[in-house]
Short mmCIF file of C-alpha atoms in Angstrom, two decimals:
data_model
loop_
_atom_site.label_atom_id
_atom_site.label_comp_id
_atom_site.label_asym_id
_atom_site.label_seq_id
_atom_site.Cartn_x
_atom_site.Cartn_y
_atom_site.Cartn_z
CA MET A 691 0.06 0.18 0.87
CA ARG A 692 1.61 2.83 -1.32
CA TYR A 693 1.18 6.25 0.51
CA PHE A 694 2.16 9.94 0.51
CA LEU A 695 3.18 11.83 3.09
CA GLU A 696 1.91 16.00 3.41
CA LEU A 697 5.04 17.13 5.90
CA GLY A 698 6.49 20.72 6.77
CA TYR A 699 9.74 21.76 8.22
CA LEU A 700 12.02 23.74 9.60
CA GLY A 701 15.26 23.37 8.26
CA SER A 702 17.34 24.61 11.18
CA PRO A 703 18.11 21.87 13.55
CA PHE A 704 18.24 19.11 10.26
CA TYR A 705 21.82 18.43 8.05
CA GLY A 706 18.33 17.99 4.28
CA TRP A 707 16.96 16.17 4.03
CA GLN A 708 17.74 12.84 3.13
CA ARG A 709 19.45 10.10 5.32
CA GLN A 710 22.80 10.32 6.55
CA PRO A 711 24.52 7.96 8.79
CA ASP A 712 25.48 9.82 12.53
CA ARG A 713 23.50 13.28 11.19
CA PRO A 714 19.72 14.85 11.92
CA THR A 715 17.58 14.83 8.87
CA VAL A 716 14.46 14.51 7.97
CA GLN A 717 14.43 11.55 5.89
CA GLN A 718 15.87 9.28 8.54
CA SER A 719 13.75 11.17 11.92
CA VAL A 720 10.49 10.56 9.46
CA GLU A 721 11.20 6.16 8.53
CA GLN A 722 12.51 6.09 12.18
CA ALA A 723 8.75 7.87 13.78
CA LEU A 724 7.07 5.39 10.99
CA ALA A 725 9.01 2.69 11.95
CA THR A 726 8.07 2.32 15.75
CA LEU A 727 3.73 3.40 14.76
CA LEU A 728 4.03 0.87 12.73
CA GLN A 729 5.94 -2.19 14.07
CA GLU A 730 7.70 -2.55 10.72
CA PRO A 731 10.92 -0.60 8.70
CA VAL A 732 9.58 1.77 6.48
CA GLU A 733 11.80 3.62 3.58
CA VAL A 734 10.42 7.28 2.98
CA VAL A 735 10.96 9.05 -0.59
CA GLY A 736 11.03 12.14 -1.13
CA ALA A 737 10.49 15.21 -3.24
CA GLY A 738 13.96 16.10 -3.83
CA ARG A 739 16.85 16.05 -1.81
CA THR A 740 16.83 20.06 0.76
CA ASP A 741 20.12 21.28 1.62
CA THR A 742 21.57 21.15 5.58
CA GLY A 743 19.32 24.51 7.05
CA VAL A 744 16.89 24.62 4.47
CA HIS A 745 12.96 24.59 5.24
CA ALA A 746 9.98 23.00 3.57
CA ALA A 747 6.75 24.87 3.93
CA TYR A 748 5.63 22.06 1.59
CA TYR A 749 7.02 18.96 1.18
CA VAL A 750 5.58 15.81 -0.29
CA ALA A 751 6.89 11.71 0.46
CA HIS A 752 5.96 8.55 -0.31
CA ALA A 753 6.30 5.43 1.55
CA ASP A 754 4.95 1.55 1.31
CA PHE A 755 3.16 -0.35 4.67
CA ALA A 756 3.18 -3.80 4.18
CA ARG A 757 -0.69 -2.73 5.64
CA PRO A 758 -3.09 -0.74 4.83
CA VAL A 759 -3.74 2.06 7.33
CA GLU A 760 -6.68 1.94 9.35
CA ASP A 761 -7.36 5.43 11.37
CA ALA A 762 -5.06 7.98 9.40
CA GLU A 763 -6.18 10.58 11.64
CA GLN A 764 -4.41 8.80 14.02
CA LEU A 765 -1.88 7.34 12.75
CA LEU A 766 -0.79 11.61 12.37
CA TYR A 767 -1.09 12.61 15.58
CA LYS A 768 1.10 10.11 16.94
CA LEU A 769 2.79 11.35 13.99
CA ASN A 770 3.57 14.07 15.43
CA ARG A 771 4.03 13.58 19.15
CA LEU A 772 6.31 11.44 17.93
CA LEU A 773 8.91 13.91 15.31
CA PRO A 774 10.43 16.98 16.46
CA VAL A 775 9.25 19.46 16.91
CA ALA A 776 10.75 20.55 13.92
CA ILE A 777 8.92 18.40 11.23
CA VAL A 778 5.28 18.03 11.27
CA ALA A 779 3.09 15.81 9.18
CA HIS A 780 0.17 17.22 7.13
CA ARG A 781 -1.41 14.61 5.95
CA LEU A 782 -1.14 11.31 5.33
CA THR A 783 -2.97 9.97 1.40
CA PRO A 784 -3.23 6.82 -0.28
CA VAL A 785 -2.42 6.60 -3.98
CA ALA A 786 -1.96 5.11 -6.97
CA GLU A 787 1.82 2.23 -6.99
CA THR A 788 3.03 4.13 -9.08
CA ALA A 789 2.75 7.16 -7.67
CA HIS A 790 6.08 8.26 -6.91
CA ALA A 791 6.75 11.22 -4.78
CA ARG A 792 9.89 12.53 -6.39
CA PHE A 793 9.12 11.40 -10.15
CA SER A 794 5.89 11.90 -10.20
CA ALA A 795 6.49 16.09 -9.98
CA VAL A 796 6.51 17.82 -12.01
CA GLU A 797 5.94 21.54 -10.67
CA ARG A 798 7.84 22.55 -7.97
CA GLU A 799 7.96 26.13 -6.45
CA TYR A 800 10.95 27.87 -4.48
CA ARG A 801 10.56 30.70 -2.01
CA TYR A 802 13.30 32.93 -0.42
CA PHE A 803 13.04 35.92 2.40
CA VAL A 804 15.48 38.34 2.25
CA GLU A 805 14.87 40.25 5.90
CA PRO A 806 16.02 44.41 6.03
CA ARG A 807 16.48 44.47 9.03
CA LYS A 808 18.11 42.54 12.84
CA ASN A 809 14.90 40.16 13.37
CA PRO A 810 16.13 37.81 16.36
CA PHE A 811 12.12 36.61 15.84
CA THR A 812 12.58 35.55 12.18
CA GLN A 813 16.94 35.64 12.08
CA ALA A 814 16.28 31.44 11.11
CA MET A 815 14.24 31.60 8.44
CA ARG A 816 15.58 34.90 6.89
CA TRP A 817 18.67 36.95 4.73
CA GLN A 818 18.96 40.22 6.78
CA TYR A 819 20.53 42.19 4.30
CA THR A 820 20.22 45.89 5.20
CA VAL A 821 22.09 46.66 1.81
CA PRO A 822 18.81 48.72 0.46
CA LEU A 823 18.01 46.39 -3.03
CA ASP A 824 16.20 47.74 -5.91
CA VAL A 825 13.40 45.39 -6.55
CA GLY A 826 12.08 47.12 -10.14
CA ARG A 827 15.37 46.65 -10.90
CA MET A 828 15.73 42.82 -10.22
CA ASN A 829 11.99 41.98 -11.79
CA GLU A 830 13.72 42.94 -15.02
CA ALA A 831 15.87 40.74 -14.64
CA ALA A 832 14.29 37.66 -13.18
CA ARG A 833 12.36 37.95 -16.10
CA CYS A 834 14.58 36.47 -18.55
CA LEU A 835 14.52 33.35 -16.56
CA LEU A 836 11.23 32.67 -17.92
CA GLU A 837 13.21 32.64 -21.74
CA THR A 838 15.60 30.45 -20.48
CA ASP A 839 15.68 26.98 -20.45
CA ASP A 840 19.52 26.59 -20.32
CA PHE A 841 20.32 26.88 -16.13
CA THR A 842 24.03 25.80 -16.12
CA THR A 843 25.58 29.14 -15.22
CA PHE A 844 23.93 28.29 -12.00
CA ALA A 845 24.69 25.11 -11.72
CA LYS A 846 26.41 23.46 -9.35
CA LEU A 847 30.26 21.79 -10.43
CA ASN A 848 30.24 18.17 -10.41
CA SER A 849 26.49 17.83 -9.74
CA ASN A 850 25.23 14.72 -11.40
CA ASN A 851 22.73 16.19 -12.97
CA THR A 852 22.10 14.51 -17.00
CA THR A 853 20.70 18.42 -17.75
CA ASN A 854 20.94 21.45 -17.08
CA ARG A 855 17.15 22.33 -18.45
CA CYS A 856 14.63 23.71 -16.79
CA SER A 857 12.18 24.79 -17.39
CA VAL A 858 11.36 27.85 -15.11
CA ARG A 859 7.41 29.57 -15.57
CA ARG A 860 7.46 32.19 -12.56
CA ALA A 861 9.93 33.92 -10.70
CA ALA A 862 9.66 37.49 -9.03
CA TRP A 863 10.27 39.21 -6.07
CA GLU A 864 7.57 40.42 -3.74
CA ARG A 865 8.45 43.39 -0.47
CA GLY A 866 5.64 43.35 2.61
CA THR A 867 4.86 46.49 4.06
CA GLU A 868 8.21 46.08 7.04
CA GLY A 869 10.19 46.06 3.46
CA GLU A 870 11.16 41.83 4.04
CA LEU A 871 11.24 40.51 0.29
CA ARG A 872 9.81 37.23 -1.14
CA PHE A 873 11.34 35.78 -4.16
CA THR A 874 9.41 33.49 -5.58
CA ILE A 875 10.07 30.60 -7.83
CA ARG A 876 8.66 28.11 -9.80
CA ALA A 877 9.46 25.40 -12.42
CA ASP A 878 9.60 22.22 -13.84
CA ARG A 879 12.60 20.96 -12.44
CA PHE A 880 15.34 22.49 -10.04
CA LEU A 881 19.77 21.80 -9.66
CA ARG A 882 21.35 21.85 -6.98
CA ASN A 883 21.97 24.99 -5.56
CA MET A 884 20.00 26.84 -8.06
CA VAL A 885 17.93 29.15 -6.68
CA ARG A 886 20.41 30.07 -3.72
CA ALA A 887 22.86 31.04 -6.91
CA ILE A 888 19.56 32.48 -8.52
CA VAL A 889 18.90 34.91 -5.75
CA GLY A 890 22.91 35.75 -4.98
CA THR A 891 22.95 37.04 -8.78
CA LEU A 892 20.06 38.98 -8.20
CA VAL A 893 20.44 40.81 -5.07
CA ASP A 894 24.06 41.69 -6.83
CA VAL A 895 21.33 43.12 -9.06
CA GLY A 896 19.99 44.87 -6.61
CA ARG A 897 22.54 46.50 -4.84
CA GLY A 898 23.26 47.67 -8.53
CA ARG A 899 26.77 45.60 -9.17
CA TYR A 900 24.44 45.19 -12.42
CA THR A 901 22.71 45.62 -14.66
CA ALA A 902 19.68 43.40 -15.13
CA GLU A 903 20.86 43.25 -18.91
CA GLU A 904 24.52 42.21 -17.49
CA PHE A 905 22.48 38.79 -16.32
CA ARG A 906 21.26 38.37 -18.67
CA ALA A 907 24.09 37.99 -19.73
CA ILE A 908 25.75 36.46 -17.56
CA VAL A 909 22.27 34.15 -17.47
CA ALA A 910 22.91 33.27 -21.30
CA ALA A 911 26.74 32.26 -21.19
CA ARG A 912 26.47 29.59 -19.07
CA ASP A 913 29.14 30.04 -17.05
CA LEU A 914 29.54 29.40 -13.45
CA SER A 915 31.83 30.88 -12.27
CA LEU A 916 30.37 34.49 -12.96
CA ALA A 917 26.87 33.74 -10.22
CA SER A 918 27.59 34.90 -7.71
CA THR A 919 28.34 33.40 -3.51
CA GLY A 920 25.04 31.73 -3.21
CA ALA A 921 22.75 32.56 -0.77
CA PRO A 922 22.88 31.15 2.58
CA ALA A 923 20.33 28.23 3.03
CA GLN A 924 18.18 30.15 6.51
CA GLY A 925 16.53 32.26 4.02
CA LEU A 926 14.87 29.34 1.44
CA PHE A 927 11.73 26.76 1.66
CA LEU A 928 10.19 24.37 -0.41
CA SER A 929 7.37 25.84 -0.86
CA ASP A 930 5.52 23.37 -3.13
CA VAL A 931 4.68 20.06 -5.51
CA ARG A 932 2.52 19.97 -7.80
CA TYR A 933 1.78 15.83 -9.33
CA PRO A 934 -0.75 15.20 -11.22
CA PRO A 935 -4.02 15.65 -10.56
CA GLU A 936 -5.25 11.94 -11.29
CA LEU A 937 -2.06 10.94 -8.92
CA PHE A 938 -2.70 13.10 -6.28
CA GLU A 939 -3.38 16.83 -4.69
CA ARG A 940 -2.40 18.67 -2.04
CA GLY A 941 -3.39 18.81 0.82
CA VAL A 942 -5.15 21.75 3.15
CA ALA A 943 -1.58 22.43 4.60
CA ARG A 944 -1.16 24.87 7.71
CA THR A 945 2.05 25.92 7.92
CA ARG A 946 1.05 27.88 4.95
CA ASP A 947 -2.68 29.67 6.24
CA PHE A 948 -0.28 30.59 9.03
CA ALA A 949 2.19 31.94 6.07
CA ASP A 950 -0.85 33.44 3.95
CA THR A 951 -3.19 35.58 6.44
CA LYS A 952 -2.50 38.51 8.60
CA THR A 953 -1.70 36.11 11.99
CA LEU A 954 -0.70 37.37 15.37
CA PHE A 955 2.65 37.11 15.49
CA TYR A 956 3.96 37.77 18.24
CA MET B 1337 25.99 60.43 31.01
CA ARG B 1338 23.61 58.24 30.87
CA TYR B 1339 20.85 56.78 28.29
CA PHE B 1340 18.41 53.79 27.82
CA LEU B 1341 18.95 51.89 25.82
CA GLU B 1342 15.41 50.22 23.05
CA LEU B 1343 15.78 46.22 23.12
CA GLY B 1344 14.47 42.96 21.69
CA TYR B 1345 15.83 39.23 22.48
CA LEU B 1346 14.46 36.51 21.48
CA GLY B 1347 14.25 34.57 25.21
CA SER B 1348 15.59 30.14 24.05
CA PRO B 1349 19.79 29.96 23.08
CA PHE B 1350 19.70 32.61 27.28
CA TYR B 1351 19.02 31.89 30.89
CA GLY B 1352 17.32 34.61 30.65
CA TRP B 1353 18.19 38.45 31.13
CA GLN B 1354 20.42 38.49 33.91
CA ARG B 1355 23.60 38.31 34.47
CA GLN B 1356 24.82 34.21 36.41
CA PRO B 1357 28.79 33.25 35.81
CA ASP B 1358 29.22 30.34 33.33
CA ARG B 1359 25.34 30.59 31.51
CA PRO B 1360 24.64 33.37 28.46
CA THR B 1361 21.80 36.01 29.36
CA VAL B 1362 21.50 39.02 27.94
CA GLN B 1363 22.60 41.53 29.84
CA GLN B 1364 26.22 39.93 30.01
CA SER B 1365 26.08 39.73 26.77
CA VAL B 1366 24.61 43.25 25.79
CA GLU B 1367 27.52 44.54 29.80
CA GLN B 1368 30.06 42.43 26.67
CA ALA B 1369 28.86 44.28 23.58
CA LEU B 1370 29.12 47.75 25.34
CA ALA B 1371 32.14 47.30 26.58
CA THR B 1372 33.88 45.87 23.97
CA LEU B 1373 32.79 49.56 21.43
CA LEU B 1374 33.18 51.70 24.14
CA GLN B 1375 37.09 50.57 25.14
CA GLU B 1376 35.36 51.27 28.83
CA PRO B 1377 33.72 48.74 31.19
CA VAL B 1378 29.93 48.96 31.01
CA GLU B 1379 27.04 48.36 33.73
CA VAL B 1380 23.50 47.44 32.62
CA VAL B 1381 20.16 48.35 34.43
CA GLY B 1382 17.29 46.11 33.09
CA ALA B 1383 13.76 47.34 33.17
CA GLY B 1384 13.04 43.15 34.78
CA ARG B 1385 14.42 39.62 35.20
CA THR B 1386 12.99 37.67 31.89
CA ASP B 1387 13.65 34.14 33.07
CA THR B 1388 15.43 31.52 30.87
CA GLY B 1389 13.96 31.56 27.17
CA VAL B 1390 11.00 34.44 28.51
CA HIS B 1391 11.38 36.51 25.34
CA ALA B 1392 10.98 40.37 24.38
CA ALA B 1393 9.44 41.82 21.99
CA TYR B 1394 10.54 45.63 23.44
CA TYR B 1395 13.28 45.44 26.93
CA VAL B 1396 14.76 48.53 27.92
CA ALA B 1397 17.99 48.96 29.46
CA HIS B 1398 19.97 51.82 31.07
CA ALA B 1399 23.77 52.45 31.28
CA ASP B 1400 26.56 54.76 32.07
CA PHE B 1401 28.36 55.81 29.94
CA ALA B 1402 32.12 57.65 30.44
CA ARG B 1403 31.54 59.98 27.75
CA PRO B 1404 28.50 61.01 25.92
CA VAL B 1405 28.52 59.03 23.00
CA GLU B 1406 28.41 60.81 19.35
CA ASP B 1407 26.82 59.23 16.85
CA ALA B 1408 23.72 57.02 18.25
CA GLU B 1409 22.83 55.70 15.03
CA GLN B 1410 27.04 54.20 13.97
CA LEU B 1411 27.29 52.83 17.68
CA LEU B 1412 23.61 51.04 17.44
CA TYR B 1413 25.36 49.54 13.64
CA LYS B 1414 28.23 48.98 15.86
CA LEU B 1415 26.42 46.87 17.97
CA ASN B 1416 23.37 45.19 16.24
CA ARG B 1417 26.63 43.90 13.84
CA LEU B 1418 28.93 41.97 17.67
CA LEU B 1419 25.39 41.20 19.62
CA PRO B 1420 24.67 37.90 19.08
CA VAL B 1421 21.77 37.11 16.73
CA ALA B 1422 18.78 36.87 18.96
CA ILE B 1423 19.18 40.14 20.78
CA VAL B 1424 18.83 43.28 18.73
CA ALA B 1425 19.10 47.19 19.57
CA HIS B 1426 16.67 49.58 18.52
CA ARG B 1427 17.35 53.94 20.33
CA LEU B 1428 20.06 54.63 22.53
CA THR B 1429 18.80 58.10 23.78
CA PRO B 1430 20.53 60.02 26.72
CA VAL B 1431 18.15 60.91 29.50
CA ALA B 1432 18.43 62.42 32.99
CA GLU B 1433 20.42 61.35 35.55
CA THR B 1434 17.95 60.21 38.13
CA ALA B 1435 15.64 57.92 35.18
CA HIS B 1436 16.07 54.53 36.32
CA ALA B 1437 15.43 51.88 33.59
CA ARG B 1438 13.66 49.78 36.86
CA PHE B 1439 12.31 51.94 39.42
CA SER B 1440 10.94 54.74 36.85
CA ALA B 1441 8.53 52.76 35.14
CA VAL B 1442 5.47 53.03 35.26
CA GLU B 1443 3.71 50.59 33.05
CA ARG B 1444 4.84 47.14 31.23
CA GLU B 1445 3.65 44.47 29.26
CA TYR B 1446 3.79 41.00 28.64
CA ARG B 1447 1.89 38.69 26.05
CA TYR B 1448 1.42 34.71 25.90
CA PHE B 1449 1.24 33.31 22.86
CA VAL B 1450 -0.34 29.70 22.39
CA GLU B 1451 -1.23 27.94 19.33
CA PRO B 1452 -3.76 24.91 18.99
CA ARG B 1453 -0.96 23.80 16.10
CA LYS B 1454 1.81 21.64 15.55
CA ASN B 1455 3.45 25.39 14.06
CA PRO B 1456 7.52 24.48 13.10
CA PHE B 1457 8.19 27.79 12.29
CA THR B 1458 6.73 29.08 15.13
CA GLN B 1459 6.77 26.53 17.61
CA ALA B 1460 9.64 28.06 19.28
CA MET B 1461 7.38 31.64 20.66
CA ARG B 1462 4.06 29.15 21.26
CA TRP B 1463 3.61 27.16 23.50
CA GLN B 1464 1.87 24.62 21.12
CA TYR B 1465 -1.54 23.17 22.68
CA THR B 1466 -4.49 21.58 20.88
CA VAL B 1467 -7.08 21.33 23.45
CA PRO B 1468 -9.42 22.83 22.55
CA LEU B 1469 -9.99 26.22 24.61
CA ASP B 1470 -12.93 28.22 25.54
CA VAL B 1471 -12.26 31.76 24.85
CA GLY B 1472 -14.84 33.83 26.27
CA ARG B 1473 -14.75 31.34 29.02
CA MET B 1474 -10.79 32.50 29.85
CA ASN B 1475 -12.42 36.62 29.44
CA GLU B 1476 -14.65 36.20 31.85
CA ALA B 1477 -12.79 35.37 34.13
CA ALA B 1478 -9.66 37.16 33.26
CA ARG B 1479 -11.50 39.88 34.44
CA CYS B 1480 -11.19 39.32 37.97
CA LEU B 1481 -7.97 39.96 38.11
CA LEU B 1482 -9.06 43.71 37.24
CA GLU B 1483 -10.99 43.72 40.29
CA THR B 1484 -8.78 42.05 42.95
CA ASP B 1485 -5.00 43.79 43.98
CA ASP B 1486 -3.33 40.96 46.01
CA PHE B 1487 -1.30 38.24 43.43
CA THR B 1488 -0.39 35.92 45.65
CA THR B 1489 -1.68 32.83 44.32
CA PHE B 1490 0.09 33.91 41.44
CA ALA B 1491 3.56 34.36 43.57
CA LYS B 1492 6.12 32.62 43.55
CA LEU B 1493 6.80 30.13 47.09
CA ASN B 1494 10.73 32.00 48.89
CA SER B 1495 10.70 34.95 46.25
CA ASN B 1496 12.17 37.79 48.14
CA ASN B 1497 9.24 39.93 47.12
CA THR B 1498 7.76 42.87 49.54
CA THR B 1499 4.25 42.68 48.56
CA ASN B 1500 2.16 40.51 46.15
CA ARG B 1501 0.08 43.65 45.96
CA CYS B 1502 -0.12 44.57 41.95
CA SER B 1503 -2.26 47.14 39.94
CA VAL B 1504 -4.11 44.68 36.15
CA ARG B 1505 -4.99 47.44 33.82
CA ARG B 1506 -5.86 45.40 31.42
CA ALA B 1507 -6.28 41.29 30.78
CA ALA B 1508 -7.52 39.50 27.73
CA TRP B 1509 -7.82 36.80 24.81
CA GLU B 1510 -8.02 37.49 21.76
CA ARG B 1511 -7.82 34.70 18.17
CA GLY B 1512 -6.10 35.49 15.48
CA THR B 1513 -7.13 34.32 12.59
CA GLU B 1514 -5.43 30.96 12.47
CA GLY B 1515 -7.41 29.98 15.74
CA GLU B 1516 -3.60 30.96 17.74
CA LEU B 1517 -4.56 32.92 20.92
CA ARG B 1518 -2.43 35.76 22.40
CA PHE B 1519 -3.00 36.97 25.61
CA THR B 1520 -2.28 40.40 26.91
CA ILE B 1521 -1.59 41.55 30.51
CA ARG B 1522 -0.63 45.43 31.64
CA ALA B 1523 0.27 46.13 34.75
CA ASP B 1524 2.09 48.38 37.45
CA ARG B 1525 4.49 46.00 38.15
CA PHE B 1526 4.75 41.98 37.71
CA LEU B 1527 5.74 39.33 40.92
CA ARG B 1528 7.61 36.45 39.27
CA ASN B 1529 6.11 33.88 37.64
CA MET B 1530 2.98 35.45 38.55
CA VAL B 1531 2.51 35.77 34.49
CA ARG B 1532 2.84 31.84 33.34
CA ALA B 1533 1.19 31.38 37.24
CA ILE B 1534 -1.60 33.37 35.67
CA VAL B 1535 -2.19 31.79 31.82
CA GLY B 1536 -1.67 28.37 32.92
CA THR B 1537 -4.82 28.31 35.55
CA LEU B 1538 -6.68 30.63 32.70
CA VAL B 1539 -6.10 27.84 30.07
CA ASP B 1540 -7.08 25.49 32.79
CA VAL B 1541 -10.80 27.34 32.99
CA GLY B 1542 -10.73 27.37 28.76
CA ARG B 1543 -10.36 23.27 29.02
CA GLY B 1544 -12.70 23.42 31.38
CA ARG B 1545 -11.25 22.30 34.76
CA TYR B 1546 -12.73 25.26 35.92
CA THR B 1547 -15.14 27.41 35.94
CA ALA B 1548 -15.53 31.49 35.44
CA GLU B 1549 -16.52 31.21 39.51
CA GLU B 1550 -14.22 29.14 41.02
CA PHE B 1551 -11.28 30.96 39.06
CA ARG B 1552 -11.96 33.54 41.50
CA ALA B 1553 -11.70 32.00 44.34
CA ILE B 1554 -8.74 30.32 43.34
CA VAL B 1555 -7.60 34.86 43.04
CA ALA B 1556 -9.37 35.22 45.95
CA ALA B 1557 -7.95 31.86 48.24
CA ARG B 1558 -3.84 34.38 48.14
CA ASP B 1559 -3.33 30.63 47.78
CA LEU B 1560 0.17 29.44 45.33
CA SER B 1561 -0.61 26.07 45.95
CA LEU B 1562 -4.22 26.22 43.82
CA ALA B 1563 -2.63 28.01 40.95
CA SER B 1564 -2.13 25.47 38.31
CA THR B 1565 1.59 24.17 36.40
CA GLY B 1566 2.69 27.93 34.81
CA ALA B 1567 2.98 27.36 31.21
CA PRO B 1568 5.93 27.12 28.95
CA ALA B 1569 8.34 29.21 29.15
CA GLN B 1570 8.64 29.99 25.42
CA GLY B 1571 4.95 31.13 24.99
CA LEU B 1572 5.99 34.64 27.01
CA PHE B 1573 7.12 38.28 25.61
CA LEU B 1574 7.73 40.90 27.53
CA SER B 1575 6.10 43.23 24.59
CA ASP B 1576 5.76 46.86 26.27
CA VAL B 1577 7.84 48.92 29.60
CA ARG B 1578 6.24 52.73 29.74
CA TYR B 1579 7.69 55.31 32.37
CA PRO B 1580 6.61 58.68 32.19
CA PRO B 1581 6.20 60.95 29.59
CA GLU B 1582 9.04 63.07 30.83
CA LEU B 1583 11.31 61.07 31.12
CA PHE B 1584 11.29 58.63 28.32
CA GLU B 1585 9.07 58.13 26.18
CA ARG B 1586 9.66 54.85 24.24
CA GLY B 1587 11.07 54.17 20.58
CA VAL B 1588 9.64 53.15 17.49
CA ALA B 1589 10.10 48.59 18.38
CA ARG B 1590 10.74 47.55 15.22
CA THR B 1591 10.36 43.61 15.98
CA ARG B 1592 6.45 45.48 17.37
CA ASP B 1593 6.25 46.89 14.61
CA PHE B 1594 6.91 43.12 12.22
CA ALA B 1595 4.21 41.46 14.79
CA ASP B 1596 1.20 43.50 14.06
CA THR B 1597 1.48 43.64 10.58
CA LYS B 1598 0.30 41.16 7.31
CA THR B 1599 3.32 40.24 6.71
CA LEU B 1600 5.03 37.57 4.26
CA PHE B 1601 5.33 35.35 7.02
CA TYR B 1602 6.55 32.05 4.07
#
C-alpha cells in the first residue's frame, strides 16, 4: 500500500532531507517515527533533496506500508507527537502504486526571504541583508529566467545532473509592508544549488553591481564562475510540489495557511 | 552620561536576562558588546528580570557611559553587528541621571501565545496546546484580575517580593485568524512567575477544568498551591515598558512593527 505524506519542516536542526550516517536528517526522523508506529521498517522517498538548513513549508514523500492504514488521523496524531518539534506531518493519503513523490512531480516552487533589518524572531528563516535593494531592477532581470531553459550558470560543479534544462514558469520578487522581500520561483525541476545561486546573483543586481542586461548575459554565458555567491540556506523554503491531478492533489497545509493570513505574530 | 537602550531578544538561547557565572544571558551579552565598543567596563541595568527562555519583543535597559556618545546611530549599527543574532538594539537615547530602567518604570505589558497546532516555524515562540479552549470563558475569568490587587495565588514560593500587590489594567485573550490565542496583560508591576501561573490557570478554565467563578475563588484564596502549573517559558514575551513621559518615551520598535502588520511570513 503506497501513501503520500505531506510534511513541513524547519531546516535549522537538520543536515538536509536525505539520510546520512550519524547526522540528523528529516528523512531519517520520519522513517524512524513511522517504523516505531507501524512496527515495521519503513523507507520514505522524498520529492527532492533539500540542503542543510533549507526549510520546507510544504513537502511530499511517499512510503509503502505492509498493511493499509485503518485510521489515518490517529496515525498522524501519533506521528506528530513522535516527530521532533521541527517537523509537522499534515496529511496521509493512499495513492496508486505508480505514484512517486519524486518522479511523478511536475512542478516545484521555492520561496526565498530577505529581511532588511535585524530581527531575532525571524532570523532563523531569513537572510538579513541591510544593503538597500532595487526590487524593480531585480524583477526586470528575473524576467529573463522565463525565457531561457538552460540553467548551467546556476548549476553546481560536479553535480550529477544529466541535463541543466529547466522550464521556469514564475520568477518574481515582492516587497512586504515592513520592507521584507520574497522571491517566488516555480519550475518543472530545479538543479542543485540553483535557487540560492539565482537569488545571490539577483541581489547583486538589486544592490547595483549588475544591470538587468548584464544579468541576462550572465545567464546566457552558461558559465558557473559568473554566478554570485549563493544566498544563505536559512532564507530558502521549498513551498510547493505539484503532481498530475489524477495522481495526487495537495491538501490544505497548515504551515501555508499560517503564512498567508494576517496573524498575531508576537 | 546615562542612556536608555531599547532592545528586543529571542529568549531561547539565554538563561534569562540577568548575568550569571558561566551561562549565556542577555545582560552579559549586552554589557560585553558595549564594553568592547566603548573600551570601558559597562554595567547595564534592565527593566526587569526575564526567566530562562522568555522573550522580549520590547525591553529597556540603562547604562552610564564615561563620555557622551557622539553618533548614536553608528554605535547602534556596530552594536547590532557585535551582539548575537538573538538580540537586537533599536535605539539609544540620552536621559536624565535620575531615570532608572527598573525603578522609573510605571507600567509593563506581557503577551502570551498559545497555538492549537504543531508549527515548526513558530514553535520556539508558542505554547503548542492542542486541547480546544473556550476563549469567552477565559476572558470572563480574566476580568476578575482587574478587580483584585493581591496576586499571592500567582506568586512564587520563597521569592523575595516585599509585597504581592499589583494593579492589573488589562487582561484579555484574543483569537487570531488561524486559531492562535494571544493573552495581553498590563500592570504597574509583576511578581516573578505571575504571568505564566495566570496563563496556566486560565488555560485550565478554557479547557473546562474550572469555571470563571472557581477561578475567582482561586484568586481570592491567596494560596499558591491552587494555581495551575505555569505555562511554558517559550510562549511568553515582555512586550512593553512605560515610563513617565517627561523621563522617557518609547521609540518605534521594529520587532513590534513586524508583528502588528500583515506580513509575508514564509
